[in-house]
Amino acid sequence: MPENLLQLQNNFQEYLMQEKQDIKQSIMSTEKVSAEMRLAIYGEAYRSRLHEALEASYPALKKYLGEEEFEKLCYRYIDANPSVYRSIRWYGDQLAQFLKDPFLSELATLEWTLALVFDAKGGSVFQLQAMSALSPDSWADMKFIMHSSVYRLNFSWNTMQIWQKLMEEVSPPTLKKNARSEGWILWRQELTSRYASLPQDEAWGLDALLNGATFGELCEGLCEWVAEEEVALRAASLLKGWITAGLIVDVTIK
Amino acid sequence: MSKKPYLGFGLGLRTEHYDAILKQKPAVDWFEILTENYLVPGGKPLYFLDKIRENYPLVMHGVSMSIGSTDPLDWEYLKEVKALADQIQPAWISDHLCWTGIHGKNMHDLLPLPYTEETVKHVANRIRQVQDFLERKILIENVSSYVTYHQSQMTEWEFIKEIIEQADCHILLDVNNIYVSAINHEFNALDYIKAIPSERIYQIHLAGHSNNGDYIVDTHDHEVVDEVWNLYKKTIEYHGKISTMIERDDNIPPLKTLLKELNYARKLATAAK
Ligand SMILES: [Fe+2]
């Protein structure tokens, strides 16, 4: 191990992250530019680069809080969460957990999830016509491979409505708590990111599929919302909608 | 040593220009991509990358190999780099002669190394390991710097020359970075440029910077300045023709404007021969 190099890098990094001054003795000053000024170029660049990364991932949160408050939040986050990622694109993944305010945390979760949807693996999806190849006897045993871009979120606040307005650069509605948690789905079709609000039974059904449920299990579960004689119809219609929306990559028989 | 490939005049590939590149098929000989931007599972960046690759040669330029760090090499990262290279078949892969963090942290900056024998040995050894793993020679780029360490025992050009020789790798010579460092550390940029063996220089970077009076910060947000054009011309006169590209990372103008700047580089290089 190159001991001198390790010591130097350790001191330099502690300067960037915690403003510790040990590195100063290793840096030459010139007549024009002192060691402090030289180090400060790196110190400022460190914080501003991470701040920029958070701005890129959380544009609506920034608009909601305002430039100044957002910057304060970023600096607190940067101090508490140094980057452990090779690509700066992943920096900021803990912001929702870091925010104590439940609405702000939801807004952060939404924005981070949108970025995940944007970057998710693409590829071909299951086509409705392919259903005809499956014998109706085996329908109950069908399992589904979901598209990697599919994310399910539940909101306790009117977070989605606020986010939409913020992104349209118009003033957002007043913050208000939902009577009961509101289910949404976010996904990508080809290169277009999409999102939709879900009725309760559909939200439950998608969660079930994402957890590996069969079509039979889906029908059983839907009985909580739908009369037994209508459940098969409801399940089939949901499935058709999901396939058409490109949420399903493949159907297998258990 | 095998004859070095020559790609001509390229630009850094930026998301802002994806559509224009596909529609206009501009007269750019090749594009340099920022490796990390494409280490994602899918989506728009990879879609456009594949499309652009159909029409242009690419080279891969990384910012987080952290070849000078005292942390172990990040094999997971290198695996991803290799997989991307298998997919897009770049003419070459480059990263910077710097360190970006230790103890598993990433400062997301190209931090300078002390120019010591200890560092030379350490870095050259790591470059060799990376080259063995990637099954190709890599290019390392000189970074701009704002500090000089007391422990440095040699000039930056002696340092870089020793490393490329011990590691048997190639160099991406950033002429703007040399200019920036020459002002910040008060050395003669031409001494640096002339010290680098011609056959090792596979690529040149040109870029703009911000001048703060007493020192210069390498910001890639301006046009290339006259002093850097001048150094570039002298570099080509001295070393012969070298694949050249312009980097612009901030304050990104329309593609048209960058094409004009690139044509200027073409003109200078042609006149220099
Ligand atoms: Fe460069």
XYZ file of C-alpha atoms in Angstrom, chain A residues 1-6 8-13 16-17 23-33 35 37-39 41-42 45-46 49-50 52 82-91 118-122 188 190-191, chain B residues 36 39-45 47-48 64-66 68-72 74 77 99-114 118-119 122 144-151 184-186 214-215 217 250:
108
model
C 0.000 0.000 0.000
C 1.401 3.428 -0.963
C 1.262 4.889 2.563
C 2.054 8.513 1.707
C -0.568 8.549 -1.008
C -3.169 7.037 1.298
C -2.718 12.466 1.443
C -5.949 11.202 -0.054
C -7.426 10.714 3.371
C -6.620 14.299 4.364
C -7.884 15.683 1.066
C -11.163 13.798 1.283
C -13.871 18.058 1.037
C -16.387 16.235 3.212
C -4.411 18.682 4.023
C -3.301 22.332 4.039
C 0.245 21.489 5.138
C 0.665 19.371 1.987
C -0.284 22.156 -0.441
C 2.078 24.800 -1.795
C 1.085 28.453 -1.756
C 2.283 30.795 -4.483
C 2.564 34.556 -4.400
C -0.644 34.929 -6.378
C -2.768 32.118 -4.968
C -3.070 27.117 -0.459
C -7.734 29.501 -2.126
C -6.470 26.578 -4.150
C -8.182 24.080 -1.868
C -11.730 25.592 -5.600
C -12.072 21.870 -4.894
C -16.776 22.244 -6.686
C -17.506 19.211 -4.478
C -21.558 19.232 -8.112
C -23.662 17.162 -5.692
C -26.497 20.069 -9.153
C -21.580 11.364 0.797
C -21.806 9.714 -2.613
C -20.944 6.033 -2.840
C -21.810 5.786 -6.536
C -19.631 5.593 -9.594
C -22.224 7.488 -11.582
C -23.519 10.714 -10.082
C -26.916 9.867 -11.574
C -27.609 7.650 -8.541
C -26.705 10.295 -6.001
C -36.895 6.712 -17.338
C -33.774 4.513 -17.035
C -35.458 1.101 -16.707
C -34.687 -1.733 -19.083
C -36.842 -1.655 -22.227
C -42.657 3.520 -19.599
C -41.185 2.582 -25.545
C -39.485 5.880 -24.640
C -21.155 6.641 -16.897
C -24.286 2.486 -17.478
C -28.056 2.323 -16.960
C -30.460 -0.558 -17.619
C -32.268 1.069 -20.568
C -34.300 4.015 -21.780
C -33.589 7.031 -23.946
C -29.789 7.352 -23.581
C -31.737 3.964 -27.434
C -30.073 7.019 -28.973
C -14.845 7.317 -12.266
C -12.238 4.612 -12.796
C -10.308 6.414 -10.044
C -4.981 6.807 -8.759
C -7.040 5.945 -5.684
C -5.673 3.869 -2.826
C -9.010 2.005 -2.717
C -9.067 -1.342 -4.529
C -13.880 -1.381 -8.608
C -17.730 -0.903 -12.419
C -8.317 9.842 -8.056
C -11.996 10.435 -7.288
C -12.341 9.207 -3.697
C -11.330 6.630 -1.075
C -13.077 4.495 1.571
C -15.799 3.677 -0.974
C -16.830 7.326 -1.370
C -16.915 9.243 -4.613
C -16.149 12.964 -4.627
C -17.207 13.122 -8.307
C -14.174 15.229 -9.086
C -10.907 14.578 -10.893
C -8.540 15.062 -7.965
C -4.807 15.532 -8.550
C -2.108 13.052 -7.540
C 1.287 13.809 -5.987
C 5.405 5.757 -5.131
C 2.417 7.087 -7.089
C 0.930 2.394 -7.871
C -6.291 20.293 -14.894
C -5.260 21.031 -11.331
C -5.249 23.868 -8.846
C -2.878 22.540 -6.189
C 0.754 21.450 -6.064
C 1.740 19.030 -3.304
C 4.943 19.569 -1.330
C 5.739 15.881 -1.675
C -2.158 27.846 -12.255
C 1.297 26.379 -11.573
C 3.377 28.775 -13.643
C -5.102 34.881 -10.816
C -6.092 31.353 -11.665
C -10.903 26.903 -13.602
C -22.101 23.220 -19.690
